[in-house]
Short mmCIF file of C-alpha atoms and ligand atoms in Angstrom, two decimals:
data_model
loop_
_atom_site.label_atom_id
_atom_site.label_comp_id
_atom_site.label_asym_id
_atom_site.label_seq_id
_atom_site.Cartn_x
_atom_site.Cartn_y
_atom_site.Cartn_z
CA MET A 1 0.02 0.01 -0.07
CA ASN A 2 1.19 3.51 -0.91
CA PRO A 3 2.59 5.01 2.32
CA LYS A 4 1.70 8.54 1.08
CA VAL A 5 -1.93 7.54 0.84
CA ILE A 6 -1.92 6.24 4.47
CA HIS A 7 -0.21 9.34 5.74
CA LEU A 8 -2.82 11.53 3.99
CA ILE A 9 -5.69 9.50 5.54
CA HIS A 10 -4.27 10.08 9.06
CA GLU A 11 -4.03 13.74 8.23
CA LEU A 12 -7.53 13.97 7.09
CA ARG A 13 -8.77 12.33 10.34
CA GLU A 14 -6.71 14.83 12.46
CA ASN A 15 -8.18 17.72 10.46
CA SER A 16 -11.95 16.79 10.37
CA LYS A 17 -14.44 14.75 12.16
CA ALA A 18 -16.51 14.17 8.95
CA PRO A 19 -16.48 10.62 7.75
CA ILE A 20 -13.54 10.19 5.28
CA CYS A 21 -14.67 9.77 1.62
CA ALA A 22 -12.05 10.76 -0.84
CA TYR A 23 -10.38 9.98 -4.19
CA ILE A 24 -6.65 10.19 -3.99
CA TYR A 25 -4.71 10.35 -7.35
CA ASP A 26 -0.94 9.79 -7.19
CA LEU A 27 0.16 12.03 -10.03
CA ASP A 28 3.84 11.07 -9.40
CA GLY A 29 2.78 7.42 -9.76
CA ILE A 30 1.02 8.11 -13.02
CA ARG A 31 3.96 10.06 -14.41
CA GLN A 32 6.32 7.16 -13.31
CA GLN A 33 4.10 4.55 -14.92
CA VAL A 34 4.14 6.34 -18.19
CA ARG A 35 7.87 7.04 -18.18
CA SER A 36 8.53 3.32 -17.65
CA MET A 37 6.18 2.46 -20.44
CA LEU A 38 7.90 4.89 -22.79
CA ASN A 39 11.33 3.46 -21.88
CA THR A 40 10.78 0.27 -23.75
CA LEU A 41 8.58 1.53 -26.57
CA PRO A 42 10.17 0.80 -29.95
CA GLU A 43 10.96 3.51 -32.48
CA ARG A 44 8.12 5.04 -34.49
CA THR A 45 5.71 4.00 -31.88
CA SER A 46 3.67 6.61 -29.94
CA LEU A 47 1.63 6.66 -26.75
CA PHE A 48 -1.59 8.52 -26.40
CA TYR A 49 -3.70 8.55 -23.29
CA ALA A 50 -7.40 7.74 -23.66
CA ILE A 51 -8.89 10.30 -21.34
CA LYS A 52 -12.22 8.44 -20.82
CA ALA A 53 -10.46 6.23 -18.30
CA ASN A 54 -10.08 9.26 -16.16
CA PRO A 55 -10.54 12.79 -17.56
CA ASP A 56 -9.43 14.67 -14.35
CA LYS A 57 -7.81 17.85 -15.55
CA ARG A 58 -4.94 17.32 -13.15
CA ILE A 59 -4.13 14.00 -14.71
CA ILE A 60 -4.24 15.45 -18.22
CA GLU A 61 -1.90 18.19 -17.17
CA ALA A 62 0.49 15.72 -15.46
CA LEU A 63 0.62 13.66 -18.60
CA LEU A 64 0.90 16.51 -21.01
CA PRO A 65 4.66 16.72 -21.12
CA LEU A 66 5.11 12.90 -21.41
CA VAL A 67 2.62 11.39 -23.76
CA ASN A 68 2.42 12.04 -27.55
CA GLY A 69 -1.13 13.23 -27.18
CA PHE A 70 -4.55 12.22 -26.03
CA GLU A 71 -7.58 10.26 -27.41
CA VAL A 72 -11.01 11.76 -26.91
CA ALA A 73 -14.46 10.41 -27.63
CA SER A 74 -16.73 13.43 -27.32
CA ALA A 75 -16.89 17.23 -27.77
CA GLY A 76 -16.65 17.58 -24.00
CA GLU A 77 -13.55 15.47 -23.84
CA LEU A 78 -12.00 17.33 -26.71
CA LEU A 79 -12.57 20.75 -25.00
CA LYS A 80 -11.18 19.38 -21.82
CA VAL A 81 -7.86 18.50 -23.51
CA ARG A 82 -7.88 21.89 -25.41
CA GLU A 83 -8.32 23.70 -22.02
CA VAL A 84 -5.01 22.22 -21.03
CA SER A 85 -3.23 22.67 -24.33
CA GLU A 86 -4.25 24.31 -27.56
CA SER A 87 -1.72 22.41 -29.60
CA VAL A 88 -1.17 18.78 -28.17
CA PRO A 89 -2.12 16.16 -30.72
CA VAL A 90 -5.60 14.76 -30.26
CA LEU A 91 -7.25 11.70 -31.70
CA PHE A 92 -11.00 11.87 -31.95
CA GLY A 93 -13.01 8.57 -31.99
CA GLY A 94 -16.42 7.32 -30.96
CA PRO A 95 -19.55 6.10 -32.70
CA GLY A 96 -22.30 8.56 -33.45
CA LYS A 97 -20.37 11.63 -33.82
CA LYS A 98 -22.69 14.58 -34.34
CA ASP A 99 -22.12 17.32 -36.86
CA TYR A 100 -21.20 19.78 -34.16
CA GLU A 101 -18.55 17.30 -32.90
CA LEU A 102 -17.02 16.87 -36.42
CA GLU A 103 -17.11 20.69 -36.75
CA LEU A 104 -15.31 21.10 -33.43
CA ALA A 105 -12.77 18.36 -34.31
CA ILE A 106 -12.05 20.51 -37.45
CA SER A 107 -11.87 23.84 -35.79
CA LYS A 108 -9.73 22.53 -32.80
CA ASP A 109 -7.27 20.93 -35.19
CA VAL A 110 -7.61 17.32 -34.18
CA ALA A 111 -4.66 15.28 -35.51
CA TYR A 112 -6.73 12.46 -36.71
CA ILE A 113 -10.38 11.83 -36.69
CA HIS A 114 -11.35 8.12 -36.31
CA VAL A 115 -14.09 7.57 -38.89
CA GLU A 116 -16.56 4.92 -37.80
CA SER A 117 -19.10 4.89 -40.55
CA LEU A 118 -19.61 5.71 -44.21
CA LEU A 119 -22.26 8.34 -43.32
CA GLU A 120 -19.69 9.98 -40.91
CA LEU A 121 -17.18 9.97 -43.81
CA ARG A 122 -19.61 11.71 -46.18
CA LYS A 123 -20.61 14.33 -43.60
CA LEU A 124 -16.93 15.00 -42.78
CA ILE A 125 -16.11 15.47 -46.50
CA LEU A 126 -18.92 18.02 -46.77
CA LEU A 127 -17.93 19.87 -43.57
CA ALA A 128 -14.21 19.98 -44.55
CA ARG A 129 -14.93 21.25 -48.04
CA GLU A 130 -17.26 24.07 -46.58
CA ARG A 131 -14.41 25.15 -44.34
CA THR A 132 -11.68 24.41 -47.03
CA LYS A 133 -9.70 22.64 -44.22
CA ASP A 134 -7.65 19.62 -44.57
CA VAL A 135 -8.70 16.75 -42.28
CA HIS A 136 -6.69 13.56 -41.68
CA ILE A 137 -8.62 10.45 -40.78
CA LEU A 138 -8.06 6.87 -39.75
CA LEU A 139 -10.70 4.41 -40.71
CA ARG A 140 -11.74 2.35 -37.68
CA VAL A 141 -12.15 -1.21 -38.78
CA ASN A 142 -14.00 -3.90 -36.84
CA LEU A 143 -12.26 -7.22 -37.70
CA ARG A 144 -14.16 -10.50 -37.40
CA THR A 145 -13.84 -12.74 -34.37
CA ASP A 146 -12.89 -15.84 -36.25
CA THR A 147 -9.85 -14.05 -37.74
CA LEU A 148 -8.63 -12.31 -34.52
CA PRO A 149 -6.29 -14.10 -32.08
CA GLN A 150 -8.15 -15.97 -29.44
CA THR A 151 -8.80 -13.50 -26.59
CA LYS A 152 -11.45 -11.91 -24.59
CA ILE A 153 -12.78 -9.63 -27.36
CA GLN A 154 -15.21 -7.00 -25.92
CA MET A 155 -15.32 -4.12 -28.51
CA GLY A 156 -14.87 -5.81 -31.76
CA GLY A 157 -14.56 -8.95 -33.58
CA ARG A 158 -18.27 -9.59 -33.49
CA PRO A 159 -21.37 -7.59 -34.59
CA SER A 160 -20.60 -4.15 -33.19
CA PRO A 161 -21.72 -0.46 -33.36
CA PHE A 162 -17.91 0.59 -33.39
CA GLY A 163 -16.06 1.08 -36.67
CA LEU A 164 -16.64 -0.35 -40.11
CA ASP A 165 -16.60 -3.94 -41.12
CA GLU A 166 -13.66 -4.78 -43.33
CA GLN A 167 -15.92 -5.17 -46.51
CA PHE A 168 -16.83 -1.51 -46.37
CA ILE A 169 -13.13 -0.35 -46.66
CA GLU A 170 -13.47 -0.42 -50.48
CA GLU A 171 -16.65 1.83 -50.43
CA ALA A 172 -14.98 4.31 -48.02
CA VAL A 173 -12.03 4.51 -50.55
CA SER A 174 -14.22 5.11 -53.38
CA ILE A 175 -16.23 7.76 -51.53
CA LEU A 176 -12.93 9.58 -50.89
CA LYS A 177 -11.91 9.12 -54.55
CA GLU A 178 -15.25 10.58 -55.68
CA ALA A 179 -14.65 13.56 -53.53
CA GLY A 180 -11.38 14.03 -55.40
CA ASN A 181 -9.22 13.08 -52.30
CA THR A 182 -9.30 16.80 -51.34
CA TYR A 183 -9.58 18.01 -47.87
CA VAL A 184 -10.29 14.67 -46.24
CA HIS A 185 -7.20 12.39 -46.39
CA LEU A 186 -7.01 8.67 -45.37
CA SER A 187 -3.85 8.48 -43.39
CA GLY A 188 -4.28 4.88 -42.05
CA PHE A 189 -6.47 2.67 -39.97
CA HIS A 190 -7.63 2.38 -36.32
CA PHE A 191 -8.47 -0.71 -34.34
CA HIS A 192 -9.69 -1.11 -30.82
CA SER A 193 -10.78 -4.78 -30.44
CA LEU A 194 -10.63 -5.67 -26.83
CA SER A 195 -10.66 -4.47 -23.27
CA ASN A 196 -8.64 -5.38 -20.27
CA ASN A 197 -6.41 -7.88 -21.99
CA LEU A 198 -3.77 -9.28 -19.58
CA GLN A 199 -1.84 -11.32 -22.07
CA ALA A 200 1.10 -9.65 -23.63
CA ASP A 201 1.71 -12.40 -26.13
CA LEU A 202 -1.88 -12.21 -27.34
CA HIS A 203 -1.74 -8.44 -27.65
CA ALA A 204 1.37 -8.64 -29.75
CA ASP A 205 -0.28 -11.30 -32.07
CA MET A 206 -3.22 -8.97 -32.40
CA VAL A 207 -1.07 -5.98 -33.29
CA GLN A 208 0.89 -8.15 -35.83
CA TYR A 209 -2.49 -9.21 -37.25
CA TYR A 210 -3.49 -5.52 -37.71
CA LEU A 211 -0.33 -4.77 -39.47
CA GLN A 212 -0.69 -7.71 -41.86
CA LYS A 213 -4.24 -6.66 -42.55
CA VAL A 214 -3.15 -3.06 -43.36
CA ALA A 215 -0.28 -4.25 -45.60
CA VAL A 216 -2.90 -6.13 -47.69
CA TRP A 217 -5.24 -3.13 -47.81
CA LYS A 218 -2.47 -0.75 -48.68
CA ASP A 219 -1.63 -2.74 -51.81
CA LYS A 220 -5.25 -3.59 -52.74
CA TYR A 221 -6.44 -0.03 -52.54
CA ASP A 222 -3.18 1.71 -53.36
CA LEU A 223 -3.07 3.67 -50.10
CA HIS A 224 -0.25 5.82 -48.54
CA ILE A 225 -0.35 4.57 -44.90
CA GLN A 226 1.15 6.97 -42.33
CA VAL A 227 -0.39 5.71 -39.22
CA ILE A 228 -1.86 2.57 -37.62
CA ASN A 229 -3.57 3.03 -34.36
CA ALA A 230 -3.79 -0.34 -32.41
CA GLY A 231 -6.16 1.24 -29.78
CA GLY A 232 -6.08 0.55 -26.04
CA GLY A 233 -7.23 -2.45 -24.08
CA ILE A 234 -4.09 -3.25 -22.07
CA GLY A 235 -5.30 -4.88 -18.93
CA VAL A 236 -5.03 -4.45 -15.20
CA SER A 237 -5.46 -7.32 -12.72
CA TYR A 238 -7.97 -6.72 -9.97
CA ASP A 239 -7.76 -10.22 -8.36
CA GLY A 240 -4.14 -10.46 -7.49
CA SER A 241 -3.24 -12.47 -10.67
CA SER A 242 -0.18 -11.19 -12.57
CA GLY A 243 -0.76 -8.02 -14.68
CA PHE A 244 0.13 -7.23 -18.33
CA ASP A 245 3.73 -7.87 -19.09
CA TRP A 246 4.70 -4.51 -20.71
CA GLN A 247 8.40 -5.33 -21.15
CA ARG A 248 7.59 -8.57 -22.85
CA PHE A 249 4.97 -6.91 -25.16
CA THR A 250 7.32 -4.12 -26.20
CA ALA A 251 10.02 -6.61 -26.88
CA LEU A 252 7.69 -8.65 -29.15
CA LEU A 253 6.58 -5.41 -30.72
CA ALA A 254 10.07 -4.48 -31.90
CA GLN A 255 10.09 -7.80 -33.80
CA ILE A 256 6.57 -7.21 -35.36
CA ARG A 257 7.51 -3.79 -36.66
CA THR A 258 9.21 -5.44 -39.56
CA VAL A 259 6.03 -6.37 -41.42
CA ALA A 260 6.70 -5.81 -45.16
CA GLY A 261 5.84 -2.49 -46.58
CA LEU A 262 5.01 -0.83 -43.27
CA GLU A 263 8.54 -0.07 -42.01
CA THR A 264 8.09 3.71 -42.07
CA THR A 265 4.53 3.67 -40.60
CA GLU A 266 3.93 5.17 -37.24
CA LEU A 267 2.27 2.81 -34.79
CA TYR A 268 0.07 4.32 -32.08
CA PHE A 269 -1.33 2.98 -28.91
CA GLU A 270 -4.03 4.83 -26.94
CA PRO A 271 -4.43 2.98 -23.66
CA GLY A 272 -6.48 4.47 -20.78
CA ARG A 273 -6.93 1.98 -17.94
CA VAL A 274 -3.25 0.73 -17.70
CA VAL A 275 -2.05 4.31 -17.35
CA VAL A 276 -4.01 5.38 -14.42
CA ALA A 277 -5.80 2.39 -12.75
CA ASP A 278 -2.98 1.62 -10.26
CA HIS A 279 -2.54 5.19 -9.07
CA GLY A 280 -6.02 6.05 -7.97
CA TYR A 281 -7.27 5.21 -4.51
CA TYR A 282 -10.89 5.41 -3.19
CA ALA A 283 -10.79 5.89 0.60
CA VAL A 284 -14.02 5.31 2.59
CA GLU A 285 -14.79 5.20 6.25
CA ILE A 286 -16.71 2.35 7.92
CA VAL A 287 -19.88 3.93 9.37
CA ASP A 288 -21.55 0.77 10.46
CA ILE A 289 -20.99 -3.01 10.96
CA LYS A 290 -24.00 -5.22 11.25
CA ARG A 291 -24.86 -8.91 11.28
CA SER A 292 -27.82 -10.22 9.33
CA GLN A 293 -28.78 -13.79 9.19
CA GLY A 294 -25.34 -14.98 9.94
CA GLN A 295 -23.52 -12.65 7.61
CA TYR A 296 -21.55 -9.46 8.41
CA PHE A 297 -21.94 -6.28 6.40
CA ALA A 298 -19.86 -3.19 6.68
CA VAL A 299 -21.50 -0.02 5.43
CA VAL A 300 -19.13 2.69 4.11
CA ARG A 301 -19.55 6.42 3.63
CA GLY A 302 -19.52 6.04 -0.17
CA GLY A 303 -20.24 3.31 -2.53
CA THR A 304 -20.95 2.40 -6.14
CA HIS A 305 -22.29 6.03 -6.85
CA HIS A 306 -18.59 6.97 -6.51
CA ASN A 307 -17.02 3.77 -7.69
CA ARG A 308 -19.20 1.76 -9.94
CA LEU A 309 -16.47 -0.41 -11.40
CA PRO A 310 -17.04 -3.43 -9.02
CA ALA A 311 -20.86 -3.36 -9.73
CA SER A 312 -20.30 -2.80 -13.37
CA TRP A 313 -18.01 -5.81 -13.65
CA GLY A 314 -19.50 -7.90 -10.85
CA HIS A 315 -16.14 -8.24 -9.23
CA ASN A 316 -14.70 -7.89 -5.67
CA HIS A 317 -12.64 -4.77 -5.70
CA PRO A 318 -9.30 -5.14 -3.79
CA PHE A 319 -8.90 -3.00 -0.66
CA HIS A 320 -6.61 -2.35 2.21
CA VAL A 321 -7.71 -1.65 5.86
CA VAL A 322 -6.36 1.50 7.50
CA PRO A 323 -7.03 1.28 11.22
CA LEU A 324 -7.80 4.68 12.77
CA GLU A 325 -7.75 4.96 16.56
CA SER A 326 -10.28 7.81 17.30
CA TRP A 327 -13.70 6.79 18.75
CA PRO A 328 -15.47 9.77 20.19
CA TYR A 329 -18.67 7.97 21.49
CA PRO A 330 -19.25 6.84 25.10
CA PHE A 331 -20.41 3.36 23.96
CA PRO A 332 -18.37 0.46 22.65
CA ARG A 333 -16.93 0.49 19.16
CA PRO A 334 -18.40 -2.16 16.85
CA GLU A 335 -15.68 -4.53 15.77
CA ILE A 336 -15.22 -7.79 14.02
CA LYS A 337 -12.22 -10.12 14.15
CA GLN A 338 -11.08 -12.80 11.67
CA GLU A 339 -14.47 -12.77 9.94
CA LYS A 340 -15.81 -12.63 6.49
CA VAL A 341 -17.56 -9.34 5.70
CA THR A 342 -19.40 -7.88 2.67
CA ILE A 343 -18.49 -4.22 2.07
CA VAL A 344 -21.54 -2.12 0.98
CA GLY A 345 -22.16 1.44 0.18
CA GLU A 346 -24.65 3.97 1.63
CA LEU A 347 -27.18 3.62 -1.24
CA CYS A 348 -30.65 1.90 -0.75
CA THR A 349 -30.02 -0.76 -3.30
CA PRO A 350 -28.57 -4.28 -2.96
CA LYS A 351 -26.41 -3.45 -6.04
CA ASP A 352 -24.33 -1.10 -3.90
CA ARG A 353 -21.63 -3.69 -3.15
CA LEU A 354 -17.86 -3.06 -3.38
CA HIS A 355 -16.59 -6.47 -2.13
CA ALA A 356 -18.44 -9.69 -1.08
CA ASP A 357 -17.28 -11.98 1.64
CA ALA A 358 -13.89 -10.33 2.28
CA ALA A 359 -11.65 -12.04 4.85
CA VAL A 360 -10.53 -9.40 7.32
CA GLU A 361 -8.18 -9.63 10.46
CA ARG A 362 -10.01 -6.82 12.20
CA LEU A 363 -12.47 -4.15 11.17
CA ARG A 364 -13.99 -1.42 13.20
CA VAL A 365 -16.48 1.34 12.64
CA GLY A 366 -14.29 4.36 12.03
CA ASP A 367 -11.48 2.48 10.24
CA VAL A 368 -10.84 3.41 6.69
CA LEU A 369 -10.93 1.10 3.60
CA VAL A 370 -8.74 2.15 0.71
CA PHE A 371 -9.92 0.61 -2.63
CA GLU A 372 -6.85 0.30 -4.74
CA LYS A 373 -6.64 0.30 -8.47
CA SER A 374 -9.38 2.93 -8.48
CA GLY A 375 -7.73 5.36 -10.95
CA ALA A 376 -9.55 4.11 -14.16
CA TYR A 377 -13.27 3.79 -14.94
CA CYS A 378 -14.28 4.27 -11.31
CA TRP A 379 -15.43 7.82 -10.47
CA THR A 380 -15.97 8.63 -14.17
CA ILE A 381 -18.45 5.90 -14.83
CA SER A 382 -20.50 6.41 -11.72
CA HIS A 383 -23.95 7.75 -11.05
CA HIS A 384 -22.65 10.53 -8.72
CA ASP A 385 -26.00 12.05 -7.81
CA PHE A 386 -28.13 8.99 -7.28
CA LEU A 387 -29.55 9.51 -3.71
CA GLY A 388 -27.98 12.88 -3.30
CA HIS A 389 -25.12 12.00 -0.96
CA PRO A 390 -22.18 14.44 -1.03
CA HIS A 391 -19.47 13.78 -3.56
CA PRO A 392 -16.08 12.54 -2.35
CA GLU A 393 -13.23 14.95 -1.92
CA PHE A 394 -10.28 14.80 -4.38
CA TYR A 395 -6.59 14.86 -3.39
CA TYR A 396 -3.57 14.78 -5.68
CA LEU A 397 -0.13 13.42 -4.57
CA THR A 398 2.62 15.30 -6.26
CA GLY A 399 6.32 15.87 -5.57
CA GLY A 400 6.36 14.08 -2.25
CA ASP A 401 3.45 15.99 -1.01
CA HIS A 402 -0.32 16.39 -1.55
CA GLU A 403 -2.69 19.10 -2.63
C1 PLP B 501 -11.88 3.06 -24.28
C2 PLP B 501 -11.11 3.16 -25.48
C3 PLP B 501 -9.70 3.14 -25.34
C4 PLP B 501 -8.98 2.96 -23.94
O1 PLP B 501 -9.18 1.62 -23.58
P1 PLP B 501 -8.45 1.05 -22.26
O2 PLP B 501 -9.10 -0.27 -22.15
O3 PLP B 501 -8.76 1.96 -21.17
O4 PLP B 501 -7.04 0.97 -22.61
C5 PLP B 501 -8.95 3.41 -26.40
N1 PLP B 501 -9.47 3.51 -27.74
C6 PLP B 501 -10.83 3.54 -27.92
C7 PLP B 501 -11.44 3.70 -29.15
C8 PLP B 501 -11.56 3.33 -26.78
O5 PLP B 501 -12.96 3.34 -26.93
#
């Protein structure tokens, strides 16, 4: 457990009697993570951060000097990045882009728009022509499952609203040709076929497969390919099993990069989860411990309205107990020892569960649980105002201190 987080929790207890409920983001940890990822990245390979994993402005600012740019999936996300930097390269993806989003992407000088349908392509050609502005695009392609390497495919490889099926590439190319190949330029392809993949070898196989596919399309349609974006989807282990082996993956990548005809192509990755997950902590105080029909429940100040990931995935989220000594009441402090306990939130719904049947050495009302690995898809995917409880506080660990 991060000692700086434990230190901060003790400080919060000293400064306030209110039950602790906070997100703590270790910005140094995030920067360190990205630096070590960049260290082994082969040449002509770029790292973008998909901000949907955690769009906190402080995180975007912390990453700005390190990453090659950011991936956004809405006008709101695009403006968030542009608030931090007018010029950092941005990739704009997402299904169902509205005209105002395409217009914004053009006016905010997005580096590449990921085009996800033929209609989107036609609209973009029209909008770019009206503005007489050059726009560079990557076609997002949804490959079929039976041709993808065996893995837990979540976003692609089967019928999907994301991207275009391979068979429509030809039509996309002819739409661009009909438009005289002016203003809108096809610079390459984008893929994002899976989520939370923990296997480095499979990930490398998948990237190799993307490259092989693009090499074929390049020749078939006589394309000039500058960029292949291999998406995100690099996994984080939430159950103590070993995580994604980035060193191994990047070593394999260096070999893959020799696919014929694509030696000078830039390869992009746009991960979200792996960049931030391990450096976010959700700290919540135990407000009650009760026994019901033979089972213990610990109720926290907080819950799935702040951290919906465990409910969304139906998993038990890992946590660490931080014992705090203060007990201001004249009656005994509820406590359990060497028991199994289910950790639930303050919402009036049985779905508000963070961890079922956790084995604890000792747990008392007033202790704090720190849910680790809460930096990605936790706060941002949650229904913050359901039941109207106050939002958590946000703290940022930087340069050996916090703010
Ligand atoms: C969500 C998403 C990402 C980031 O995925 P992670 O699993 O967080 O790495 C990247 N690209 C696209 C298109 C996405 O939708």
